[in-house]
């Protein structure tokens, strides 16, 4: 499952530089699929949605550091454990059980992001 950051976040941004997928952004920061990945131009995501990887998207939060779920692979393919969780001083980063992604799906997502 992708991870998410809850309201315990103090926006210290310690996790931002830990992410191998550039899935974590500072509050109020615009984000794109192309940031830190091999994606560019029109891309079809695993759920069939087509996006412009280079397009800058609105921040998901103006208060907390946030994770773009479609770019988070739970670090599969890079680390044994999610790298961001260990560095968070307030334990604000958690698995999003609602997404129901298994390991195979996360590895496919990693392949999509990085080729
Ligand atoms: Fe990035 Fe890994 Fe944290 Fe997901 S679990 S946001 S891939 S550092």
JSON list of N, CA and C in Angstrom, two decimals, residues 38-112:
[
{"chain": "A", "resi": 38, "resn": "UNK", "atom": "N", "xyz": [11.40, 8.45, -14.55]},
{"chain": "A", "resi": 38, "resn": "UNK", "atom": "CA", "xyz": [11.72, 8.46, -15.98]},
{"chain": "A", "resi": 38, "resn": "UNK", "atom": "C", "xyz": [10.52, 8.84, -16.83]},
{"chain": "A", "resi": 39, "resn": "UNK", "atom": "N", "xyz": [9.44, 9.24, -16.20]},
{"chain": "A", "resi": 39, "resn": "UNK", "atom": "CA", "xyz": [8.21, 9.54, -16.94]},
{"chain": "A", "resi": 39, "resn": "UNK", "atom": "C", "xyz": [8.29, 10.90, -17.62]},
{"chain": "A", "resi": 40, "resn": "UNK", "atom": "N", "xyz": [7.71, 10.96, -18.81]},
{"chain": "A", "resi": 40, "resn": "UNK", "atom": "CA", "xyz": [7.54, 12.25, -19.49]},
{"chain": "A", "resi": 40, "resn": "UNK", "atom": "C", "xyz": [6.41, 12.12, -20.49]},
{"chain": "A", "resi": 41, "resn": "UNK", "atom": "N", "xyz": [5.79, 13.25, -20.80]},
{"chain": "A", "resi": 41, "resn": "UNK", "atom": "CA", "xyz": [4.68, 13.25, -21.75]},
{"chain": "A", "resi": 41, "resn": "UNK", "atom": "C", "xyz": [3.48, 12.47, -21.25]},
{"chain": "A", "resi": 42, "resn": "UNK", "atom": "N", "xyz": [2.68, 11.94, -22.20]},
{"chain": "A", "resi": 42, "resn": "UNK", "atom": "CA", "xyz": [1.45, 11.24, -21.84]},
{"chain": "A", "resi": 42, "resn": "UNK", "atom": "C", "xyz": [1.77, 9.85, -21.29]},
{"chain": "A", "resi": 43, "resn": "UNK", "atom": "N", "xyz": [1.23, 9.56, -20.13]},
{"chain": "A", "resi": 43, "resn": "UNK", "atom": "CA", "xyz": [1.51, 8.29, -19.45]},
{"chain": "A", "resi": 43, "resn": "UNK", "atom": "C", "xyz": [0.19, 7.68, -18.97]},
{"chain": "A", "resi": 44, "resn": "UNK", "atom": "N", "xyz": [0.05, 6.35, -19.15]},
{"chain": "A", "resi": 44, "resn": "UNK", "atom": "CA", "xyz": [-1.11, 5.65, -18.60]},
{"chain": "A", "resi": 44, "resn": "UNK", "atom": "C", "xyz": [-0.72, 4.99, -17.29]},
{"chain": "A", "resi": 45, "resn": "UNK", "atom": "N", "xyz": [-1.40, 5.36, -16.21]},
{"chain": "A", "resi": 45, "resn": "UNK", "atom": "CA", "xyz": [-1.12, 4.81, -14.89]},
{"chain": "A", "resi": 45, "resn": "UNK", "atom": "C", "xyz": [-1.72, 3.41, -14.76]},
{"chain": "A", "resi": 46, "resn": "UNK", "atom": "N", "xyz": [-1.39, 2.71, -13.67]},
{"chain": "A", "resi": 46, "resn": "UNK", "atom": "CA", "xyz": [-1.86, 1.34, -13.47]},
{"chain": "A", "resi": 46, "resn": "UNK", "atom": "C", "xyz": [-3.38, 1.25, -13.42]},
{"chain": "A", "resi": 47, "resn": "UNK", "atom": "N", "xyz": [-4.05, 2.30, -12.99]},
{"chain": "A", "resi": 47, "resn": "UNK", "atom": "CA", "xyz": [-5.52, 2.26, -12.91]},
{"chain": "A", "resi": 47, "resn": "UNK", "atom": "C", "xyz": [-6.18, 2.65, -14.23]},
{"chain": "A", "resi": 48, "resn": "UNK", "atom": "N", "xyz": [-5.36, 2.84, -15.29]},
{"chain": "A", "resi": 48, "resn": "UNK", "atom": "CA", "xyz": [-5.90, 3.16, -16.61]},
{"chain": "A", "resi": 48, "resn": "UNK", "atom": "C", "xyz": [-6.03, 4.65, -16.88]},
{"chain": "A", "resi": 49, "resn": "UNK", "atom": "N", "xyz": [-5.82, 5.46, -15.86]},
{"chain": "A", "resi": 49, "resn": "UNK", "atom": "CA", "xyz": [-5.88, 6.91, -16.03]},
{"chain": "A", "resi": 49, "resn": "UNK", "atom": "C", "xyz": [-4.70, 7.40, -16.86]},
{"chain": "A", "resi": 50, "resn": "UNK", "atom": "N", "xyz": [-4.97, 8.32, -17.79]},
{"chain": "A", "resi": 50, "resn": "UNK", "atom": "CA", "xyz": [-3.89, 8.92, -18.58]},
{"chain": "A", "resi": 50, "resn": "UNK", "atom": "C", "xyz": [-3.59, 10.30, -18.03]},
{"chain": "A", "resi": 51, "resn": "UNK", "atom": "N", "xyz": [-2.30, 10.57, -17.83]},
{"chain": "A", "resi": 51, "resn": "UNK", "atom": "CA", "xyz": [-1.88, 11.87, -17.29]},
{"chain": "A", "resi": 51, "resn": "UNK", "atom": "C", "xyz": [-0.74, 12.43, -18.13]},
{"chain": "A", "resi": 52, "resn": "UNK", "atom": "N", "xyz": [-0.54, 13.74, -18.00]},
{"chain": "A", "resi": 52, "resn": "UNK", "atom": "CA", "xyz": [0.64, 14.39, -18.57]},
{"chain": "A", "resi": 52, "resn": "UNK", "atom": "C", "xyz": [1.70, 14.42, -17.47]},
{"chain": "A", "resi": 53, "resn": "UNK", "atom": "N", "xyz": [2.74, 13.61, -17.62]},
{"chain": "A", "resi": 53, "resn": "UNK", "atom": "CA", "xyz": [3.74, 13.47, -16.55]},
{"chain": "A", "resi": 53, "resn": "UNK", "atom": "C", "xyz": [4.45, 14.78, -16.25]},
{"chain": "A", "resi": 54, "resn": "UNK", "atom": "N", "xyz": [4.53, 15.64, -17.22]},
{"chain": "A", "resi": 54, "resn": "UNK", "atom": "CA", "xyz": [5.27, 16.91, -17.04]},
{"chain": "A", "resi": 54, "resn": "UNK", "atom": "C", "xyz": [4.43, 18.02, -16.42]},
{"chain": "A", "resi": 55, "resn": "UNK", "atom": "N", "xyz": [3.12, 17.80, -16.38]},
{"chain": "A", "resi": 55, "resn": "UNK", "atom": "CA", "xyz": [2.22, 18.83, -15.84]},
{"chain": "A", "resi": 55, "resn": "UNK", "atom": "C", "xyz": [2.47, 19.03, -14.35]},
{"chain": "A", "resi": 56, "resn": "UNK", "atom": "N", "xyz": [2.50, 20.27, -13.91]},
{"chain": "A", "resi": 56, "resn": "UNK", "atom": "CA", "xyz": [2.64, 20.57, -12.48]},
{"chain": "A", "resi": 56, "resn": "UNK", "atom": "C", "xyz": [1.24, 20.56, -11.87]},
{"chain": "A", "resi": 57, "resn": "UNK", "atom": "N", "xyz": [1.10, 19.80, -10.79]},
{"chain": "A", "resi": 57, "resn": "UNK", "atom": "CA", "xyz": [-0.20, 19.64, -10.13]},
{"chain": "A", "resi": 57, "resn": "UNK", "atom": "C", "xyz": [-0.22, 20.42, -8.81]},
{"chain": "A", "resi": 58, "resn": "UNK", "atom": "N", "xyz": [-1.43, 20.81, -8.41]},
{"chain": "A", "resi": 58, "resn": "UNK", "atom": "CA", "xyz": [-1.58, 21.55, -7.16]},
{"chain": "A", "resi": 58, "resn": "UNK", "atom": "C", "xyz": [-1.13, 20.72, -5.96]},
{"chain": "A", "resi": 59, "resn": "UNK", "atom": "N", "xyz": [-0.60, 21.38, -4.96]},
{"chain": "A", "resi": 59, "resn": "UNK", "atom": "CA", "xyz": [-0.21, 20.71, -3.72]},
{"chain": "A", "resi": 59, "resn": "UNK", "atom": "C", "xyz": [-1.42, 20.00, -3.12]},
{"chain": "A", "resi": 60, "resn": "UNK", "atom": "N", "xyz": [-1.17, 18.83, -2.50]},
{"chain": "A", "resi": 60, "resn": "UNK", "atom": "CA", "xyz": [-2.25, 18.08, -1.85]},
{"chain": "A", "resi": 60, "resn": "UNK", "atom": "C", "xyz": [-2.53, 18.61, -0.44]},
{"chain": "A", "resi": 61, "resn": "UNK", "atom": "N", "xyz": [-1.60, 19.41, 0.07]},
{"chain": "A", "resi": 61, "resn": "UNK", "atom": "CA", "xyz": [-1.82, 20.03, 1.39]},
{"chain": "A", "resi": 61, "resn": "UNK", "atom": "C", "xyz": [-1.01, 21.33, 1.46]},
{"chain": "A", "resi": 62, "resn": "UNK", "atom": "N", "xyz": [-1.58, 22.34, 2.09]},
{"chain": "A", "resi": 62, "resn": "UNK", "atom": "CA", "xyz": [-0.81, 23.57, 2.31]},
{"chain": "A", "resi": 62, "resn": "UNK", "atom": "C", "xyz": [-0.33, 23.64, 3.76]},
{"chain": "A", "resi": 63, "resn": "UNK", "atom": "N", "xyz": [-0.60, 22.58, 4.51]},
{"chain": "A", "resi": 63, "resn": "UNK", "atom": "CA", "xyz": [-0.26, 22.58, 5.94]},
{"chain": "A", "resi": 63, "resn": "UNK", "atom": "C", "xyz": [0.75, 21.50, 6.30]},
{"chain": "A", "resi": 64, "resn": "UNK", "atom": "N", "xyz": [0.58, 20.32, 5.69]},
{"chain": "A", "resi": 64, "resn": "UNK", "atom": "CA", "xyz": [1.43, 19.19, 6.01]},
{"chain": "A", "resi": 64, "resn": "UNK", "atom": "C", "xyz": [2.27, 18.77, 4.81]},
{"chain": "A", "resi": 65, "resn": "UNK", "atom": "N", "xyz": [3.44, 18.18, 5.09]},
{"chain": "A", "resi": 65, "resn": "UNK", "atom": "CA", "xyz": [4.19, 17.49, 4.06]},
{"chain": "A", "resi": 65, "resn": "UNK", "atom": "C", "xyz": [3.29, 16.36, 3.55]},
{"chain": "A", "resi": 66, "resn": "UNK", "atom": "N", "xyz": [3.30, 16.09, 2.24]},
{"chain": "A", "resi": 66, "resn": "UNK", "atom": "CA", "xyz": [2.34, 15.11, 1.71]},
{"chain": "A", "resi": 66, "resn": "UNK", "atom": "C", "xyz": [3.00, 14.11, 0.76]},
{"chain": "A", "resi": 67, "resn": "UNK", "atom": "N", "xyz": [2.35, 12.95, 0.64]},
{"chain": "A", "resi": 67, "resn": "UNK", "atom": "CA", "xyz": [2.82, 11.88, -0.25]},
{"chain": "A", "resi": 67, "resn": "UNK", "atom": "C", "xyz": [1.84, 11.72, -1.40]},
{"chain": "A", "resi": 68, "resn": "UNK", "atom": "N", "xyz": [2.35, 11.69, -2.64]},
{"chain": "A", "resi": 68, "resn": "UNK", "atom": "CA", "xyz": [1.52, 11.41, -3.80]},
{"chain": "A", "resi": 68, "resn": "UNK", "atom": "C", "xyz": [1.40, 9.89, -3.91]},
{"chain": "A", "resi": 69, "resn": "UNK", "atom": "N", "xyz": [0.23, 9.36, -3.63]},
{"chain": "A", "resi": 69, "resn": "UNK", "atom": "CA", "xyz": [0.05, 7.90, -3.55]},
{"chain": "A", "resi": 69, "resn": "UNK", "atom": "C", "xyz": [0.44, 7.19, -4.85]},
{"chain": "A", "resi": 70, "resn": "UNK", "atom": "N", "xyz": [0.15, 7.80, -5.98]},
{"chain": "A", "resi": 70, "resn": "UNK", "atom": "CA", "xyz": [0.47, 7.15, -7.26]},
{"chain": "A", "resi": 70, "resn": "UNK", "atom": "C", "xyz": [1.98, 7.09, -7.53]},
{"chain": "A", "resi": 71, "resn": "UNK", "atom": "N", "xyz": [2.78, 7.77, -6.70]},
{"chain": "A", "resi": 71, "resn": "UNK", "atom": "CA", "xyz": [4.24, 7.69, -6.86]},
{"chain": "A", "resi": 71, "resn": "UNK", "atom": "C", "xyz": [4.90, 6.89, -5.73]},
{"chain": "A", "resi": 72, "resn": "UNK", "atom": "N", "xyz": [4.13, 6.52, -4.72]},
{"chain": "A", "resi": 72, "resn": "UNK", "atom": "CA", "xyz": [4.70, 5.77, -3.58]},
{"chain": "A", "resi": 72, "resn": "UNK", "atom": "C", "xyz": [4.60, 4.28, -3.83]},
{"chain": "A", "resi": 73, "resn": "UNK", "atom": "N", "xyz": [5.71, 3.59, -3.70]},
{"chain": "A", "resi": 73, "resn": "UNK", "atom": "CA", "xyz": [5.74, 2.13, -3.90]},
{"chain": "A", "resi": 73, "resn": "UNK", "atom": "C", "xyz": [6.05, 1.41, -2.59]},
{"chain": "A", "resi": 74, "resn": "UNK", "atom": "N", "xyz": [5.90, 2.10, -1.48]},
{"chain": "A", "resi": 74, "resn": "UNK", "atom": "CA", "xyz": [6.30, 1.55, -0.17]},
{"chain": "A", "resi": 74, "resn": "UNK", "atom": "C", "xyz": [7.79, 1.18, -0.22]},
{"chain": "A", "resi": 75, "resn": "UNK", "atom": "N", "xyz": [8.49, 1.86, -1.11]},
{"chain": "A", "resi": 75, "resn": "UNK", "atom": "CA", "xyz": [9.94, 1.65, -1.34]},
{"chain": "A", "resi": 75, "resn": "UNK", "atom": "C", "xyz": [10.26, 0.30, -1.98]},
{"chain": "A", "resi": 76, "resn": "UNK", "atom": "N", "xyz": [9.24, -0.45, -2.44]},
{"chain": "A", "resi": 76, "resn": "UNK", "atom": "CA", "xyz": [9.52, -1.76, -3.06]},
{"chain": "A", "resi": 76, "resn": "UNK", "atom": "C", "xyz": [10.45, -1.55, -4.26]},
{"chain": "A", "resi": 77, "resn": "UNK", "atom": "N", "xyz": [11.43, -2.43, -4.35]},
{"chain": "A", "resi": 77, "resn": "UNK", "atom": "CA", "xyz": [12.41, -2.33, -5.42]},
{"chain": "A", "resi": 77, "resn": "UNK", "atom": "C", "xyz": [13.61, -1.48, -5.05]},
{"chain": "A", "resi": 78, "resn": "UNK", "atom": "N", "xyz": [13.54, -0.80, -3.90]},
{"chain": "A", "resi": 78, "resn": "UNK", "atom": "CA", "xyz": [14.65, 0.05, -3.43]},
{"chain": "A", "resi": 78, "resn": "UNK", "atom": "C", "xyz": [15.13, -0.37, -2.04]},
{"chain": "A", "resi": 79, "resn": "UNK", "atom": "N", "xyz": [14.19, -0.41, -1.10]},
{"chain": "A", "resi": 79, "resn": "UNK", "atom": "CA", "xyz": [14.53, -0.68, 0.30]},
{"chain": "A", "resi": 79, "resn": "UNK", "atom": "C", "xyz": [13.63, -1.78, 0.85]},
{"chain": "A", "resi": 80, "resn": "UNK", "atom": "N", "xyz": [14.09, -2.45, 1.90]},
{"chain": "A", "resi": 80, "resn": "UNK", "atom": "CA", "xyz": [13.27, -3.48, 2.54]},
{"chain": "A", "resi": 80, "resn": "UNK", "atom": "C", "xyz": [12.08, -2.87, 3.28]},
{"chain": "A", "resi": 81, "resn": "UNK", "atom": "N", "xyz": [12.30, -1.67, 3.81]},
{"chain": "A", "resi": 81, "resn": "UNK", "atom": "CA", "xyz": [11.24, -0.99, 4.57]},
{"chain": "A", "resi": 81, "resn": "UNK", "atom": "C", "xyz": [11.06, 0.42, 4.01]},
{"chain": "A", "resi": 82, "resn": "UNK", "atom": "N", "xyz": [9.89, 1.03, 4.21]},
{"chain": "A", "resi": 82, "resn": "UNK", "atom": "CA", "xyz": [9.68, 2.41, 3.76]},
{"chain": "A", "resi": 82, "resn": "UNK", "atom": "C", "xyz": [10.71, 3.35, 4.40]},
{"chain": "A", "resi": 83, "resn": "UNK", "atom": "N", "xyz": [11.47, 4.04, 3.58]},
{"chain": "A", "resi": 83, "resn": "UNK", "atom": "CA", "xyz": [12.56, 4.89, 4.07]},
{"chain": "A", "resi": 83, "resn": "UNK", "atom": "C", "xyz": [12.05, 6.09, 4.86]},
{"chain": "A", "resi": 84, "resn": "UNK", "atom": "N", "xyz": [10.89, 6.61, 4.50]},
{"chain": "A", "resi": 84, "resn": "UNK", "atom": "CA", "xyz": [10.39, 7.83, 5.13]},
{"chain": "A", "resi": 84, "resn": "UNK", "atom": "C", "xyz": [9.96, 7.62, 6.57]},
{"chain": "A", "resi": 85, "resn": "UNK", "atom": "N", "xyz": [9.43, 6.44, 6.88]},
{"chain": "A", "resi": 85, "resn": "UNK", "atom": "CA", "xyz": [8.87, 6.18, 8.20]},
{"chain": "A", "resi": 85, "resn": "UNK", "atom": "C", "xyz": [9.92, 6.35, 9.29]},
{"chain": "A", "resi": 86, "resn": "UNK", "atom": "N", "xyz": [11.10, 5.81, 9.05]},
{"chain": "A", "resi": 86, "resn": "UNK", "atom": "CA", "xyz": [12.17, 5.82, 10.06]},
{"chain": "A", "resi": 86, "resn": "UNK", "atom": "C", "xyz": [12.62, 7.23, 10.45]},
{"chain": "A", "resi": 87, "resn": "UNK", "atom": "N", "xyz": [12.55, 8.16, 9.53]},
{"chain": "A", "resi": 87, "resn": "UNK", "atom": "CA", "xyz": [13.09, 9.50, 9.81]},
{"chain": "A", "resi": 87, "resn": "UNK", "atom": "C", "xyz": [12.05, 10.47, 10.37]},
{"chain": "A", "resi": 88, "resn": "UNK", "atom": "N", "xyz": [10.80, 10.04, 10.41]},
{"chain": "A", "resi": 88, "resn": "UNK", "atom": "CA", "xyz": [9.74, 10.96, 10.88]},
{"chain": "A", "resi": 88, "resn": "UNK", "atom": "C", "xyz": [9.77, 11.07, 12.40]},
{"chain": "A", "resi": 89, "resn": "UNK", "atom": "N", "xyz": [9.99, 12.29, 12.94]},
{"chain": "A", "resi": 89, "resn": "UNK", "atom": "CA", "xyz": [10.10, 12.45, 14.40]},
{"chain": "A", "resi": 89, "resn": "UNK", "atom": "C", "xyz": [8.77, 12.36, 15.13]},
{"chain": "A", "resi": 90, "resn": "UNK", "atom": "N", "xyz": [7.65, 12.41, 14.41]},
{"chain": "A", "resi": 90, "resn": "UNK", "atom": "CA", "xyz": [6.35, 12.39, 15.08]},
{"chain": "A", "resi": 90, "resn": "UNK", "atom": "C", "xyz": [5.50, 11.18, 14.70]},
{"chain": "A", "resi": 91, "resn": "UNK", "atom": "N", "xyz": [6.13, 10.19, 14.03]},
{"chain": "A", "resi": 91, "resn": "UNK", "atom": "CA", "xyz": [5.39, 8.99, 13.60]},
{"chain": "A", "resi": 91, "resn": "UNK", "atom": "C", "xyz": [4.11, 9.33, 12.85]},
{"chain": "A", "resi": 92, "resn": "UNK", "atom": "N", "xyz": [4.24, 10.25, 11.92]},
{"chain": "A", "resi": 92, "resn": "UNK", "atom": "CA", "xyz": [3.06, 10.74, 11.19]},
{"chain": "A", "resi": 92, "resn": "UNK", "atom": "C", "xyz": [2.82, 10.00, 9.87]},
{"chain": "A", "resi": 93, "resn": "UNK", "atom": "N", "xyz": [3.70, 9.05, 9.52]},
{"chain": "A", "resi": 93, "resn": "UNK", "atom": "CA", "xyz": [3.59, 8.39, 8.21]},
{"chain": "A", "resi": 93, "resn": "UNK", "atom": "C", "xyz": [3.06, 6.97, 8.40]},
{"chain": "A", "resi": 94, "resn": "UNK", "atom": "N", "xyz": [1.99, 6.65, 7.68]},
{"chain": "A", "resi": 94, "resn": "UNK", "atom": "CA", "xyz": [1.29, 5.38, 7.88]},
{"chain": "A", "resi": 94, "resn": "UNK", "atom": "C", "xyz": [0.89, 4.76, 6.53]},
{"chain": "A", "resi": 95, "resn": "UNK", "atom": "N", "xyz": [0.67, 3.45, 6.57]},
{"chain": "A", "resi": 95, "resn": "UNK", "atom": "CA", "xyz": [0.20, 2.73, 5.39]},
{"chain": "A", "resi": 95, "resn": "UNK", "atom": "C", "xyz": [-1.26, 3.09, 5.14]},
{"chain": "A", "resi": 96, "resn": "UNK", "atom": "N", "xyz": [-1.60, 3.34, 3.88]},
{"chain": "A", "resi": 96, "resn": "UNK", "atom": "CA", "xyz": [-2.99, 3.62, 3.52]},
{"chain": "A", "resi": 96, "resn": "UNK", "atom": "C", "xyz": [-3.68, 2.31, 3.14]},
{"chain": "A", "resi": 97, "resn": "UNK", "atom": "N", "xyz": [-4.31, 1.68, 4.14]},
{"chain": "A", "resi": 97, "resn": "UNK", "atom": "CA", "xyz": [-4.94, 0.37, 3.95]},
{"chain": "A", "resi": 97, "resn": "UNK", "atom": "C", "xyz": [-6.05, 0.43, 2.90]},
{"chain": "A", "resi": 98, "resn": "UNK", "atom": "N", "xyz": [-6.64, 1.60, 2.71]},
{"chain": "A", "resi": 98, "resn": "UNK", "atom": "CA", "xyz": [-7.76, 1.73, 1.77]},
{"chain": "A", "resi": 98, "resn": "UNK", "atom": "C", "xyz": [-7.35, 1.44, 0.33]},
{"chain": "A", "resi": 99, "resn": "UNK", "atom": "N", "xyz": [-6.06, 1.58, 0.02]},
{"chain": "A", "resi": 99, "resn": "UNK", "atom": "CA", "xyz": [-5.63, 1.42, -1.36]},
{"chain": "A", "resi": 99, "resn": "UNK", "atom": "C", "xyz": [-5.54, -0.04, -1.78]},
{"chain": "A", "resi": 100, "resn": "UNK", "atom": "N", "xyz": [-5.33, -0.94, -0.83]},
{"chain": "A", "resi": 100, "resn": "UNK", "atom": "CA", "xyz": [-5.34, -2.37, -1.12]},
{"chain": "A", "resi": 100, "resn": "UNK", "atom": "C", "xyz": [-4.32, -2.82, -2.15]},
{"chain": "A", "resi": 101, "resn": "UNK", "atom": "N", "xyz": [-3.16, -2.19, -2.19]},
{"chain": "A", "resi": 101, "resn": "UNK", "atom": "CA", "xyz": [-2.14, -2.57, -3.17]},
{"chain": "A", "resi": 101, "resn": "UNK", "atom": "C", "xyz": [-1.27, -3.70, -2.61]},
{"chain": "A", "resi": 102, "resn": "UNK", "atom": "N", "xyz": [-1.10, -4.78, -3.38]},
{"chain": "A", "resi": 102, "resn": "UNK", "atom": "CA", "xyz": [-0.20, -5.85, -2.93]},
{"chain": "A", "resi": 102, "resn": "UNK", "atom": "C", "xyz": [1.21, -5.60, -3.46]},
{"chain": "A", "resi": 103, "resn": "UNK", "atom": "N", "xyz": [2.14, -6.46, -3.08]},
{"chain": "A", "resi": 103, "resn": "UNK", "atom": "CA", "xyz": [3.54, -6.25, -3.46]},
{"chain": "A", "resi": 103, "resn": "UNK", "atom": "C", "xyz": [3.73, -6.24, -4.97]},
{"chain": "A", "resi": 104, "resn": "UNK", "atom": "N", "xyz": [3.01, -7.12, -5.66]},
{"chain": "A", "resi": 104, "resn": "UNK", "atom": "CA", "xyz": [3.13, -7.19, -7.12]},
{"chain": "A", "resi": 104, "resn": "UNK", "atom": "C", "xyz": [2.72, -5.85, -7.76]},
{"chain": "A", "resi": 105, "resn": "UNK", "atom": "N", "xyz": [1.65, -5.27, -7.26]},
{"chain": "A", "resi": 105, "resn": "UNK", "atom": "CA", "xyz": [1.18, -3.99, -7.78]},
{"chain": "A", "resi": 105, "resn": "UNK", "atom": "C", "xyz": [2.21, -2.89, -7.52]},
{"chain": "A", "resi": 106, "resn": "UNK", "atom": "N", "xyz": [2.79, -2.91, -6.32]},
{"chain": "A", "resi": 106, "resn": "UNK", "atom": "CA", "xyz": [3.79, -1.89, -5.98]},
{"chain": "A", "resi": 106, "resn": "UNK", "atom": "C", "xyz": [5.03, -2.01, -6.85]},
{"chain": "A", "resi": 107, "resn": "UNK", "atom": "N", "xyz": [5.42, -3.24, -7.17]},
{"chain": "A", "resi": 107, "resn": "UNK", "atom": "CA", "xyz": [6.58, -3.44, -8.04]},
{"chain": "A", "resi": 107, "resn": "UNK", "atom": "C", "xyz": [6.27, -3.00, -9.48]},
{"chain": "A", "resi": 108, "resn": "UNK", "atom": "N", "xyz": [5.02, -3.23, -9.91]},
{"chain": "A", "resi": 108, "resn": "UNK", "atom": "CA", "xyz": [4.61, -2.74, -11.24]},
{"chain": "A", "resi": 108, "resn": "UNK", "atom": "C", "xyz": [4.64, -1.22, -11.28]},
{"chain": "A", "resi": 109, "resn": "UNK", "atom": "N", "xyz": [4.23, -0.60, -10.17]},
{"chain": "A", "resi": 109, "resn": "UNK", "atom": "CA", "xyz": [4.25, 0.86, -10.09]},
{"chain": "A", "resi": 109, "resn": "UNK", "atom": "C", "xyz": [5.68, 1.37, -10.17]},
{"chain": "A", "resi": 110, "resn": "UNK", "atom": "N", "xyz": [6.57, 0.69, -9.47]},
{"chain": "A", "resi": 110, "resn": "UNK", "atom": "CA", "xyz": [7.99, 1.08, -9.51]},
{"chain": "A", "resi": 110, "resn": "UNK", "atom": "C", "xyz": [8.52, 0.97, -10.93]},
{"chain": "A", "resi": 111, "resn": "UNK", "atom": "N", "xyz": [8.16, -0.11, -11.63]},
{"chain": "A", "resi": 111, "resn": "UNK", "atom": "CA", "xyz": [8.59, -0.31, -13.02]},
{"chain": "A", "resi": 111, "resn": "UNK", "atom": "C", "xyz": [8.04, 0.80, -13.92]},
{"chain": "A", "resi": 112, "resn": "UNK", "atom": "N", "xyz": [6.79, 1.16, -13.70]},
{"chain": "A", "resi": 112, "resn": "UNK", "atom": "CA", "xyz": [6.17, 2.24, -14.48]},
{"chain": "A", "resi": 112, "resn": "UNK", "atom": "C", "xyz": [6.93, 3.56, -14.26]}
]
